[in-house]
């Protein structure tokens, strides 16, 4: 069973929170992702960057986790921005048309 | 081409009666494989072996590199988490709403939060065209909608392999065509490996990449759709021609299908 296929790093870049995810975001790792995401969002950052450049796979539980995160940030006007989406993940986002809802940027400097 | 499933010399019995008589076949990854054959030839029996519901008398069933034929239940449960199944009469639980039916496998097998599961359920229902039906009970749905709800449940755990046993049985041609389009989308978007037992030629020619035909427990054909069409094997011709005589669509149905609603 996949349990520890994912790792998370929380960084700060020019005063902005960056959540960097490594590995697979799946049914088993999504609860850990959610914990990290929610604990950052609780502090109501104006912007949160999520770096997916090292993510090889995301399933619907991962997408649902980000949907919940964005929903929580929208309540107070915060912005959730994604950078470094691998092609396959961008495809999955665009199929569900979430690419129109999530803010997606190529790199960190375009995002801030 | 990479195979999601490889079956080698599969022999099965119900009691003393041999049902599958030493079958070998491949299911290519990320494509749609159709299993054809007359009633009682062993199609459902084959599917039940592929998902580990029945154990063979002999042979190997390799799924993603692991032989499930002799696998214990605990390992089998892990394999099953990556498998989605929509079988004939695989009923939804009538005591639960459609949303709870879809959520059930996630609640049983994962530690996802309820809030995450709720969003996932809405995603799956949207995918099968049932947005907004999460609070409905199965008895309030039409046959085609029940099929879609069953499919949403089969998709709950984001399976890598999906099995359908005659998904359009009992549905009118337009509803059946809708299910076919959904199956194609699952292949294209999520790259799910799909195995479909089907009777209907219209469906076969619309969705299949790879075709396996059984006859009385033996494999009589395996290959691409074009090879099937061109085959001069009398048993295959007979199957295709007998089926072709049963007109599937009226011209009006056909027009509505191709014109789009
Ligand atoms: N549980 C069972 N016990 C005994 N015989 C069975 C059982 N299930 C199916 N059979 C028999 O095995 C043969 C193959 O059945 P099945 O795989 O359901 O065929 P198909 O799906 O191709 O119509 C049939 O002759 C059927 O009567
Ligand atoms: Mg059957």
mmCIF file of N, CA, C and O in Angstrom, chain B residues 45-136:
data_model
loop_
_atom_site.group_PDB
_atom_site.id
_atom_site.type_symbol
_atom_site.label_atom_id
_atom_site.label_comp_id
_atom_site.label_asym_id
_atom_site.label_seq_id
_atom_site.Cartn_x
_atom_site.Cartn_y
_atom_site.Cartn_z
ATOM 1 N N UNK B 45 -17.664 -15.419 -16.234
ATOM 2 C CA UNK B 45 -16.756 -16.262 -15.455
ATOM 3 C C UNK B 45 -15.317 -15.748 -15.592
ATOM 4 O O UNK B 45 -14.584 -15.644 -14.605
ATOM 5 N N UNK B 46 -14.949 -15.399 -16.817
ATOM 6 C CA UNK B 46 -13.612 -14.837 -17.037
ATOM 7 C C UNK B 46 -13.421 -13.553 -16.225
ATOM 8 O O UNK B 46 -12.423 -13.400 -15.515
ATOM 9 N N UNK B 47 -14.395 -12.649 -16.280
ATOM 10 C CA UNK B 47 -14.275 -11.396 -15.529
ATOM 11 C C UNK B 47 -14.119 -11.654 -14.032
ATOM 12 O O UNK B 47 -13.296 -11.019 -13.365
ATOM 13 N N UNK B 48 -14.906 -12.588 -13.525
ATOM 14 C CA UNK B 48 -14.830 -12.872 -12.084
ATOM 15 C C UNK B 48 -13.454 -13.386 -11.692
ATOM 16 O O UNK B 48 -13.005 -13.153 -10.565
ATOM 17 N N UNK B 49 -12.788 -14.076 -12.603
ATOM 18 C CA UNK B 49 -11.426 -14.508 -12.320
ATOM 19 C C UNK B 49 -10.443 -13.338 -12.389
ATOM 20 O O UNK B 49 -9.507 -13.261 -11.605
ATOM 21 N N UNK B 50 -10.692 -12.432 -13.322
ATOM 22 C CA UNK B 50 -9.767 -11.303 -13.478
ATOM 23 C C UNK B 50 -9.790 -10.369 -12.268
ATOM 24 O O UNK B 50 -8.815 -9.690 -11.990
ATOM 25 N N UNK B 51 -10.924 -10.333 -11.577
ATOM 26 C CA UNK B 51 -10.971 -9.477 -10.385
ATOM 27 C C UNK B 51 -10.772 -10.288 -9.104
ATOM 28 O O UNK B 51 -10.947 -9.778 -7.999
ATOM 29 N N UNK B 52 -10.399 -11.555 -9.250
ATOM 30 C CA UNK B 52 -10.057 -12.355 -8.074
ATOM 31 C C UNK B 52 -11.244 -12.848 -7.268
ATOM 32 O O UNK B 52 -11.082 -13.311 -6.144
ATOM 33 N N UNK B 53 -12.436 -12.747 -7.838
ATOM 34 C CA UNK B 53 -13.630 -13.209 -7.129
ATOM 35 C C UNK B 53 -13.686 -14.730 -7.130
ATOM 36 O O UNK B 53 -14.218 -15.346 -6.216
ATOM 37 N N UNK B 54 -13.174 -15.327 -8.206
ATOM 38 C CA UNK B 54 -13.087 -16.786 -8.300
ATOM 39 C C UNK B 54 -11.626 -17.163 -8.520
ATOM 40 O O UNK B 54 -10.873 -16.403 -9.128
ATOM 41 N N UNK B 55 -11.240 -18.328 -7.995
ATOM 42 C CA UNK B 55 -9.867 -18.813 -8.184
ATOM 43 C C UNK B 55 -9.851 -19.897 -9.256
ATOM 44 O O UNK B 55 -10.708 -20.778 -9.263
ATOM 45 N N UNK B 56 -8.886 -19.825 -10.170
ATOM 46 C CA UNK B 56 -8.847 -20.799 -11.256
ATOM 47 C C UNK B 56 -8.377 -22.173 -10.795
ATOM 48 O O UNK B 56 -7.727 -22.298 -9.758
ATOM 49 N N UNK B 57 -8.732 -23.190 -11.567
ATOM 50 C CA UNK B 57 -8.195 -24.522 -11.336
ATOM 51 C C UNK B 57 -6.712 -24.533 -11.700
ATOM 52 O O UNK B 57 -5.904 -25.197 -11.058
ATOM 53 N N UNK B 58 -6.400 -23.796 -12.741
ATOM 54 C CA UNK B 58 -5.049 -23.805 -13.279
ATOM 55 C C UNK B 58 -4.799 -22.506 -14.013
ATOM 56 O O UNK B 58 -5.740 -21.891 -14.515
ATOM 57 N N UNK B 59 -3.537 -22.105 -14.070
ATOM 58 C CA UNK B 59 -3.191 -20.947 -14.894
ATOM 59 C C UNK B 59 -2.766 -19.742 -14.082
ATOM 60 O O UNK B 59 -2.786 -19.762 -12.850
ATOM 61 N N UNK B 60 -2.377 -18.685 -14.801
ATOM 62 C CA UNK B 60 -1.884 -17.470 -14.169
ATOM 63 C C UNK B 60 -2.675 -16.260 -14.653
ATOM 64 O O UNK B 60 -3.059 -16.177 -15.810
ATOM 65 N N UNK B 61 -2.878 -15.336 -13.718
ATOM 66 C CA UNK B 61 -3.525 -14.068 -14.051
ATOM 67 C C UNK B 61 -2.616 -12.977 -13.513
ATOM 68 O O UNK B 61 -2.572 -12.736 -12.302
ATOM 69 N N UNK B 62 -1.888 -12.340 -14.410
ATOM 70 C CA UNK B 62 -0.892 -11.358 -13.988
ATOM 71 C C UNK B 62 -1.476 -9.959 -14.144
ATOM 72 O O UNK B 62 -1.787 -9.534 -15.255
ATOM 73 N N UNK B 63 -1.635 -9.273 -13.026
ATOM 74 C CA UNK B 63 -2.119 -7.892 -13.065
ATOM 75 C C UNK B 63 -0.995 -6.989 -12.589
ATOM 76 O O UNK B 63 -0.488 -7.163 -11.479
ATOM 77 N N UNK B 64 -0.617 -6.048 -13.436
ATOM 78 C CA UNK B 64 0.510 -5.163 -13.121
ATOM 79 C C UNK B 64 1.706 -5.941 -12.577
ATOM 80 O O UNK B 64 2.306 -5.574 -11.577
ATOM 81 N N UNK B 65 2.005 -7.042 -13.231
ATOM 82 C CA UNK B 65 3.206 -7.805 -12.890
ATOM 83 C C UNK B 65 3.050 -8.797 -11.744
ATOM 84 O O UNK B 65 3.988 -9.514 -11.421
ATOM 85 N N UNK B 66 1.865 -8.863 -11.117
ATOM 86 C CA UNK B 66 1.702 -9.791 -9.987
ATOM 87 C C UNK B 66 0.639 -10.832 -10.303
ATOM 88 O O UNK B 66 -0.441 -10.494 -10.790
ATOM 89 N N UNK B 67 0.953 -12.099 -10.013
ATOM 90 C CA UNK B 67 0.013 -13.185 -10.282
ATOM 91 C C UNK B 67 -1.042 -13.238 -9.181
ATOM 92 O O UNK B 67 -0.726 -13.482 -8.014
ATOM 93 N N UNK B 68 -2.288 -12.998 -9.541
ATOM 94 C CA UNK B 68 -3.344 -13.004 -8.525
ATOM 95 C C UNK B 68 -3.962 -14.388 -8.344
ATOM 96 O O UNK B 68 -4.776 -14.594 -7.447
ATOM 97 N N UNK B 69 -3.570 -15.347 -9.214
ATOM 98 C CA UNK B 69 -4.212 -16.663 -9.161
ATOM 99 C C UNK B 69 -4.027 -17.334 -7.799
ATOM 100 O O UNK B 69 -4.960 -17.916 -7.264
ATOM 101 N N UNK B 70 -2.842 -17.230 -7.237
ATOM 102 C CA UNK B 70 -2.623 -17.887 -5.962
ATOM 103 C C UNK B 70 -2.505 -16.912 -4.802
ATOM 104 O O UNK B 70 -1.995 -17.248 -3.740
ATOM 105 N N UNK B 71 -3.007 -15.712 -5.006
ATOM 106 C CA UNK B 71 -2.766 -14.647 -4.024
ATOM 107 C C UNK B 71 -3.682 -14.771 -2.810
ATOM 108 O O UNK B 71 -4.835 -15.161 -2.948
ATOM 109 N N UNK B 72 -3.159 -14.434 -1.633
ATOM 110 C CA UNK B 72 -4.024 -14.460 -0.447
ATOM 111 C C UNK B 72 -4.948 -13.239 -0.436
ATOM 112 O O UNK B 72 -4.732 -12.279 -1.165
ATOM 113 N N UNK B 73 -5.976 -13.302 0.404
ATOM 114 C CA UNK B 73 -7.020 -12.274 0.388
ATOM 115 C C UNK B 73 -6.487 -10.881 0.735
ATOM 116 O O UNK B 73 -6.952 -9.876 0.224
ATOM 117 N N UNK B 74 -5.487 -10.855 1.613
ATOM 118 C CA UNK B 74 -4.970 -9.550 2.048
ATOM 119 C C UNK B 74 -4.281 -8.827 0.891
ATOM 120 O O UNK B 74 -4.535 -7.654 0.649
ATOM 121 N N UNK B 75 -3.442 -9.564 0.166
ATOM 122 C CA UNK B 75 -2.786 -8.961 -0.996
ATOM 123 C C UNK B 75 -3.808 -8.639 -2.076
ATOM 124 O O UNK B 75 -3.722 -7.630 -2.761
ATOM 125 N N UNK B 76 -4.789 -9.532 -2.174
ATOM 126 C CA UNK B 76 -5.833 -9.343 -3.181
ATOM 127 C C UNK B 76 -6.614 -8.054 -2.907
ATOM 128 O O UNK B 76 -6.968 -7.319 -3.838
ATOM 129 N N UNK B 77 -6.859 -7.756 -1.641
ATOM 130 C CA UNK B 77 -7.569 -6.523 -1.292
ATOM 131 C C UNK B 77 -6.815 -5.295 -1.786
ATOM 132 O O UNK B 77 -7.420 -4.318 -2.222
ATOM 133 N N UNK B 78 -5.479 -5.346 -1.696
ATOM 134 C CA UNK B 78 -4.673 -4.225 -2.186
ATOM 135 C C UNK B 78 -4.819 -4.074 -3.701
ATOM 136 O O UNK B 78 -4.944 -2.976 -4.208
ATOM 137 N N UNK B 79 -4.799 -5.209 -4.409
ATOM 138 C CA UNK B 79 -4.966 -5.171 -5.866
ATOM 139 C C UNK B 79 -6.351 -4.618 -6.208
ATOM 140 O O UNK B 79 -6.508 -3.797 -7.112
ATOM 141 N N UNK B 80 -7.356 -5.049 -5.447
ATOM 142 C CA UNK B 80 -8.739 -4.638 -5.739
ATOM 143 C C UNK B 80 -8.956 -3.140 -5.589
ATOM 144 O O UNK B 80 -9.852 -2.576 -6.215
ATOM 145 N N UNK B 81 -8.151 -2.503 -4.742
ATOM 146 C CA UNK B 81 -8.326 -1.054 -4.556
ATOM 147 C C UNK B 81 -8.048 -0.282 -5.842
ATOM 148 O O UNK B 81 -8.489 0.840 -5.999
ATOM 149 N N UNK B 82 -7.306 -0.881 -6.738
ATOM 150 C CA UNK B 82 -6.976 -0.212 -8.010
ATOM 151 C C UNK B 82 -7.875 -0.686 -9.150
ATOM 152 O O UNK B 82 -7.645 -0.408 -10.305
ATOM 153 N N UNK B 83 -8.897 -1.443 -8.765
ATOM 154 C CA UNK B 83 -9.809 -2.011 -9.749
ATOM 155 C C UNK B 83 -11.219 -1.491 -9.510
ATOM 156 O O UNK B 83 -11.684 -1.481 -8.384
ATOM 157 N N UNK B 84 -11.896 -1.071 -10.571
ATOM 158 C CA UNK B 84 -13.298 -0.677 -10.454
ATOM 159 C C UNK B 84 -14.152 -1.658 -11.227
ATOM 160 O O UNK B 84 -13.739 -2.160 -12.269
ATOM 161 N N UNK B 85 -15.334 -1.959 -10.697
ATOM 162 C CA UNK B 85 -16.164 -2.992 -11.295
ATOM 163 C C UNK B 85 -17.600 -2.504 -11.457
ATOM 164 O O UNK B 85 -18.177 -1.967 -10.518
ATOM 165 N N UNK B 86 -18.138 -2.662 -12.653
ATOM 166 C CA UNK B 86 -19.561 -2.400 -12.844
ATOM 167 C C UNK B 86 -20.172 -3.640 -13.487
ATOM 168 O O UNK B 86 -20.044 -3.860 -14.683
ATOM 169 N N UNK B 87 -20.770 -4.478 -12.639
ATOM 170 C CA UNK B 87 -21.308 -5.744 -13.101
ATOM 171 C C UNK B 87 -22.806 -5.666 -13.305
ATOM 172 O O UNK B 87 -23.469 -4.787 -12.784
ATOM 173 N N UNK B 88 -23.300 -6.665 -14.050
ATOM 174 C CA UNK B 88 -24.741 -6.782 -14.231
ATOM 175 C C UNK B 88 -25.393 -6.918 -12.865
ATOM 176 O O UNK B 88 -24.941 -7.724 -12.064
ATOM 177 N N UNK B 89 -26.410 -6.152 -12.654
ATOM 178 C CA UNK B 89 -27.142 -6.287 -11.405
ATOM 179 C C UNK B 89 -26.336 -5.945 -10.165
ATOM 180 O O UNK B 89 -26.769 -6.203 -9.053
ATOM 181 N N UNK B 90 -25.119 -5.395 -10.356
ATOM 182 C CA UNK B 90 -24.344 -4.945 -9.192
ATOM 183 C C UNK B 90 -25.059 -3.732 -8.635
ATOM 184 O O UNK B 90 -24.768 -2.604 -8.979
ATOM 185 N N UNK B 91 -26.011 -4.009 -7.789
ATOM 186 C CA UNK B 91 -26.935 -2.963 -7.371
ATOM 187 C C UNK B 91 -26.280 -1.970 -6.436
ATOM 188 O O UNK B 91 -25.377 -2.306 -5.679
ATOM 189 N N UNK B 92 -26.762 -0.750 -6.504
ATOM 190 C CA UNK B 92 -26.424 0.240 -5.489
ATOM 191 C C UNK B 92 -27.177 -0.161 -4.225
ATOM 192 O O UNK B 92 -28.177 -0.863 -4.297
ATOM 193 N N UNK B 93 -26.711 0.280 -3.094
ATOM 194 C CA UNK B 93 -27.444 0.017 -1.861
ATOM 195 C C UNK B 93 -28.652 0.947 -1.810
ATOM 196 O O UNK B 93 -28.508 2.163 -1.814
ATOM 197 N N UNK B 94 -29.831 0.333 -1.780
ATOM 198 C CA UNK B 94 -31.055 1.125 -1.881
ATOM 199 C C UNK B 94 -31.360 1.954 -0.644
ATOM 200 O O UNK B 94 -32.098 2.920 -0.703
ATOM 201 N N UNK B 95 -30.769 1.565 0.479
ATOM 202 C CA UNK B 95 -31.036 2.275 1.728
ATOM 203 C C UNK B 95 -30.222 3.553 1.847
ATOM 204 O O UNK B 95 -30.398 4.321 2.787
ATOM 205 N N UNK B 96 -29.317 3.763 0.900
ATOM 206 C CA UNK B 96 -28.422 4.920 0.966
ATOM 207 C C UNK B 96 -28.638 5.833 -0.216
ATOM 208 O O UNK B 96 -28.981 5.376 -1.301
ATOM 209 N N UNK B 97 -28.346 7.121 -0.023
ATOM 210 C CA UNK B 97 -28.415 8.043 -1.157
ATOM 211 C C UNK B 97 -27.320 7.694 -2.159
ATOM 212 O O UNK B 97 -26.368 6.969 -1.846
ATOM 213 N N UNK B 98 -27.479 8.232 -3.356
ATOM 214 C CA UNK B 98 -26.480 8.038 -4.398
ATOM 215 C C UNK B 98 -25.112 8.546 -3.917
ATOM 216 O O UNK B 98 -24.085 7.883 -4.083
ATOM 217 N N UNK B 99 -25.118 9.696 -3.279
ATOM 218 C CA UNK B 99 -23.855 10.262 -2.776
ATOM 219 C C UNK B 99 -23.184 9.341 -1.768
ATOM 220 O O UNK B 99 -21.971 9.113 -1.838
ATOM 221 N N UNK B 100 -23.961 8.784 -0.849
ATOM 222 C CA UNK B 100 -23.387 7.877 0.150
ATOM 223 C C UNK B 100 -22.900 6.585 -0.487
ATOM 224 O O UNK B 100 -21.906 6.007 -0.054
ATOM 225 N N UNK B 101 -23.609 6.126 -1.516
ATOM 226 C CA UNK B 101 -23.148 4.943 -2.242
ATOM 227 C C UNK B 101 -21.763 5.172 -2.839
ATOM 228 O O UNK B 101 -20.898 4.305 -2.787
ATOM 229 N N UNK B 102 -21.557 6.356 -3.410
ATOM 230 C CA UNK B 102 -20.263 6.654 -4.032
ATOM 231 C C UNK B 102 -19.189 6.844 -2.952
ATOM 232 O O UNK B 102 -18.036 6.449 -3.115
ATOM 233 N N UNK B 103 -19.606 7.423 -1.828
ATOM 234 C CA UNK B 103 -18.645 7.700 -0.752
ATOM 235 C C UNK B 103 -18.209 6.436 -0.012
ATOM 236 O O UNK B 103 -17.112 6.392 0.559
ATOM 237 N N UNK B 104 -19.063 5.410 -0.058
ATOM 238 C CA UNK B 104 -18.844 4.216 0.769
ATOM 239 C C UNK B 104 -17.432 3.614 0.655
ATOM 240 O O UNK B 104 -16.770 3.409 1.680
ATOM 241 N N UNK B 105 -16.950 3.326 -0.561
ATOM 242 C CA UNK B 105 -15.599 2.735 -0.630
ATOM 243 C C UNK B 105 -14.521 3.654 -0.044
ATOM 244 O O UNK B 105 -13.560 3.160 0.554
ATOM 245 N N UNK B 106 -14.712 4.951 -0.199
ATOM 246 C CA UNK B 106 -13.711 5.889 0.327
ATOM 247 C C UNK B 106 -13.737 5.908 1.847
ATOM 248 O O UNK B 106 -12.709 5.990 2.505
ATOM 249 N N UNK B 107 -14.955 5.832 2.414
ATOM 250 C CA UNK B 107 -15.071 5.807 3.882
ATOM 251 C C UNK B 107 -14.499 4.520 4.437
ATOM 252 O O UNK B 107 -13.914 4.496 5.516
ATOM 253 N N UNK B 108 -14.676 3.412 3.672
ATOM 254 C CA UNK B 108 -14.206 2.114 4.177
ATOM 255 C C UNK B 108 -12.706 1.931 4.046
ATOM 256 O O UNK B 108 -12.086 1.299 4.877
ATOM 257 N N UNK B 109 -12.137 2.452 2.961
ATOM 258 C CA UNK B 109 -10.756 2.085 2.645
ATOM 259 C C UNK B 109 -9.728 3.194 2.800
ATOM 260 O O UNK B 109 -8.557 2.959 2.562
ATOM 261 N N UNK B 110 -10.150 4.407 3.116
ATOM 262 C CA UNK B 110 -9.162 5.485 3.219
ATOM 263 C C UNK B 110 -9.369 6.265 4.507
ATOM 264 O O UNK B 110 -10.378 6.107 5.189
ATOM 265 N N UNK B 111 -8.416 7.137 4.793
ATOM 266 C CA UNK B 111 -8.537 8.027 5.948
ATOM 267 C C UNK B 111 -8.836 9.447 5.515
ATOM 268 O O UNK B 111 -8.506 10.409 6.209
ATOM 269 N N UNK B 112 -9.425 9.581 4.362
ATOM 270 C CA UNK B 112 -9.747 10.924 3.872
ATOM 271 C C UNK B 112 -10.806 11.568 4.761
ATOM 272 O O UNK B 112 -11.702 10.892 5.267
ATOM 273 N N UNK B 113 -10.705 12.878 4.941
ATOM 274 C CA UNK B 113 -11.700 13.623 5.704
ATOM 275 C C UNK B 113 -13.046 13.608 4.975
ATOM 276 O O UNK B 113 -13.086 13.567 3.736
ATOM 277 N N UNK B 114 -14.109 13.707 5.761
ATOM 278 C CA UNK B 114 -15.448 13.783 5.173
ATOM 279 C C UNK B 114 -15.573 14.908 4.156
ATOM 280 O O UNK B 114 -16.216 14.745 3.112
ATOM 281 N N UNK B 115 -14.942 16.045 4.454
ATOM 282 C CA UNK B 115 -15.056 17.190 3.540
ATOM 283 C C UNK B 115 -14.406 16.881 2.188
ATOM 284 O O UNK B 115 -14.916 17.266 1.140
ATOM 285 N N UNK B 116 -13.272 16.173 2.221
ATOM 286 C CA UNK B 116 -12.604 15.795 0.972
ATOM 287 C C UNK B 116 -13.477 14.804 0.204
ATOM 288 O O UNK B 116 -13.666 14.918 -1.014
ATOM 289 N N UNK B 117 -14.026 13.831 0.935
ATOM 290 C CA UNK B 117 -14.859 12.814 0.293
ATOM 291 C C UNK B 117 -16.075 13.458 -0.370
ATOM 292 O O UNK B 117 -16.445 13.106 -1.495
ATOM 293 N N UNK B 118 -16.680 14.431 0.307
ATOM 294 C CA UNK B 118 -17.845 15.103 -0.280
ATOM 295 C C UNK B 118 -17.510 15.723 -1.630
ATOM 296 O O UNK B 118 -18.264 15.629 -2.585
ATOM 297 N N UNK B 119 -16.349 16.378 -1.693
ATOM 298 C CA UNK B 119 -15.937 17.014 -2.961
ATOM 299 C C UNK B 119 -15.677 15.942 -4.016
ATOM 300 O O UNK B 119 -16.102 16.063 -5.168
ATOM 301 N N UNK B 120 -15.020 14.861 -3.601
ATOM 302 C CA UNK B 120 -14.746 13.770 -4.556
ATOM 303 C C UNK B 120 -16.042 13.179 -5.106
ATOM 304 O O UNK B 120 -16.154 12.884 -6.293
ATOM 305 N N UNK B 121 -17.016 12.991 -4.220
ATOM 306 C CA UNK B 121 -18.303 12.432 -4.650
ATOM 307 C C UNK B 121 -18.935 13.341 -5.702
ATOM 308 O O UNK B 121 -19.420 12.872 -6.739
ATOM 309 N N UNK B 122 -18.886 14.647 -5.454
ATOM 310 C CA UNK B 122 -19.464 15.573 -6.438
ATOM 311 C C UNK B 122 -18.697 15.530 -7.762
ATOM 312 O O UNK B 122 -19.285 15.621 -8.829
ATOM 313 N N UNK B 123 -17.362 15.353 -7.676
ATOM 314 C CA UNK B 123 -16.575 15.236 -8.913
ATOM 315 C C UNK B 123 -16.976 14.004 -9.711
ATOM 316 O O UNK B 123 -17.124 14.050 -10.933
ATOM 317 N N UNK B 124 -17.141 12.868 -9.007
ATOM 318 C CA UNK B 124 -17.482 11.618 -9.706
ATOM 319 C C UNK B 124 -18.881 11.703 -10.314
ATOM 320 O O UNK B 124 -19.114 11.236 -11.421
ATOM 321 N N UNK B 125 -19.812 12.266 -9.545
ATOM 322 C CA UNK B 125 -21.177 12.369 -10.073
ATOM 323 C C UNK B 125 -21.214 13.299 -11.278
ATOM 324 O O UNK B 125 -21.910 13.036 -12.259
ATOM 325 N N UNK B 126 -20.432 14.360 -11.223
ATOM 326 C CA UNK B 126 -20.372 15.269 -12.367
ATOM 327 C C UNK B 126 -19.806 14.551 -13.594
ATOM 328 O O UNK B 126 -20.298 14.697 -14.705
ATOM 329 N N UNK B 127 -18.775 13.758 -13.350
ATOM 330 C CA UNK B 127 -18.118 13.023 -14.431
ATOM 331 C C UNK B 127 -19.089 12.114 -15.184
ATOM 332 O O UNK B 127 -19.007 11.970 -16.398
ATOM 333 N N UNK B 128 -20.011 11.497 -14.453
ATOM 334 C CA UNK B 128 -20.961 10.578 -15.105
ATOM 335 C C UNK B 128 -22.276 11.273 -15.482
ATOM 336 O O UNK B 128 -23.239 10.621 -15.874
ATOM 337 N N UNK B 129 -22.301 12.588 -15.362
ATOM 338 C CA UNK B 129 -23.494 13.336 -15.764
ATOM 339 C C UNK B 129 -24.606 13.309 -14.738
ATOM 340 O O UNK B 129 -25.775 13.426 -15.088
ATOM 341 N N UNK B 130 -24.261 13.145 -13.466
ATOM 342 C CA UNK B 130 -25.294 13.113 -12.417
ATOM 343 C C UNK B 130 -25.096 14.212 -11.375
ATOM 344 O O UNK B 130 -25.449 14.036 -10.209
ATOM 345 N N UNK B 131 -24.561 15.333 -11.815
ATOM 346 C CA UNK B 131 -24.410 16.456 -10.888
ATOM 347 C C UNK B 131 -25.746 16.793 -10.254
ATOM 348 O O UNK B 131 -26.753 16.874 -10.950
ATOM 349 N N UNK B 132 -25.741 16.972 -8.950
ATOM 350 C CA UNK B 132 -26.962 17.375 -8.279
ATOM 351 C C UNK B 132 -27.842 16.217 -7.819
ATOM 352 O O UNK B 132 -28.863 16.434 -7.183
ATOM 353 N N UNK B 133 -27.430 14.999 -8.120
ATOM 354 C CA UNK B 133 -28.253 13.846 -7.730
ATOM 355 C C UNK B 133 -27.757 13.150 -6.465
ATOM 356 O O UNK B 133 -28.211 12.063 -6.134
ATOM 357 N N UNK B 134 -26.834 13.761 -5.750
ATOM 358 C CA UNK B 134 -26.238 13.052 -4.605
ATOM 359 C C UNK B 134 -27.242 12.739 -3.501
ATOM 360 O O UNK B 134 -27.102 11.749 -2.801
ATOM 361 N N UNK B 135 -28.286 13.531 -3.374
ATOM 362 C CA UNK B 135 -29.266 13.287 -2.304
ATOM 363 C C UNK B 135 -30.395 12.360 -2.745
ATOM 364 O O UNK B 135 -31.287 12.050 -1.976
ATOM 365 N N UNK B 136 -30.386 11.933 -3.989
ATOM 366 C CA UNK B 136 -31.420 11.018 -4.476
ATOM 367 C C UNK B 136 -31.148 9.593 -3.990
ATOM 368 O O UNK B 136 -30.004 9.219 -3.759
#
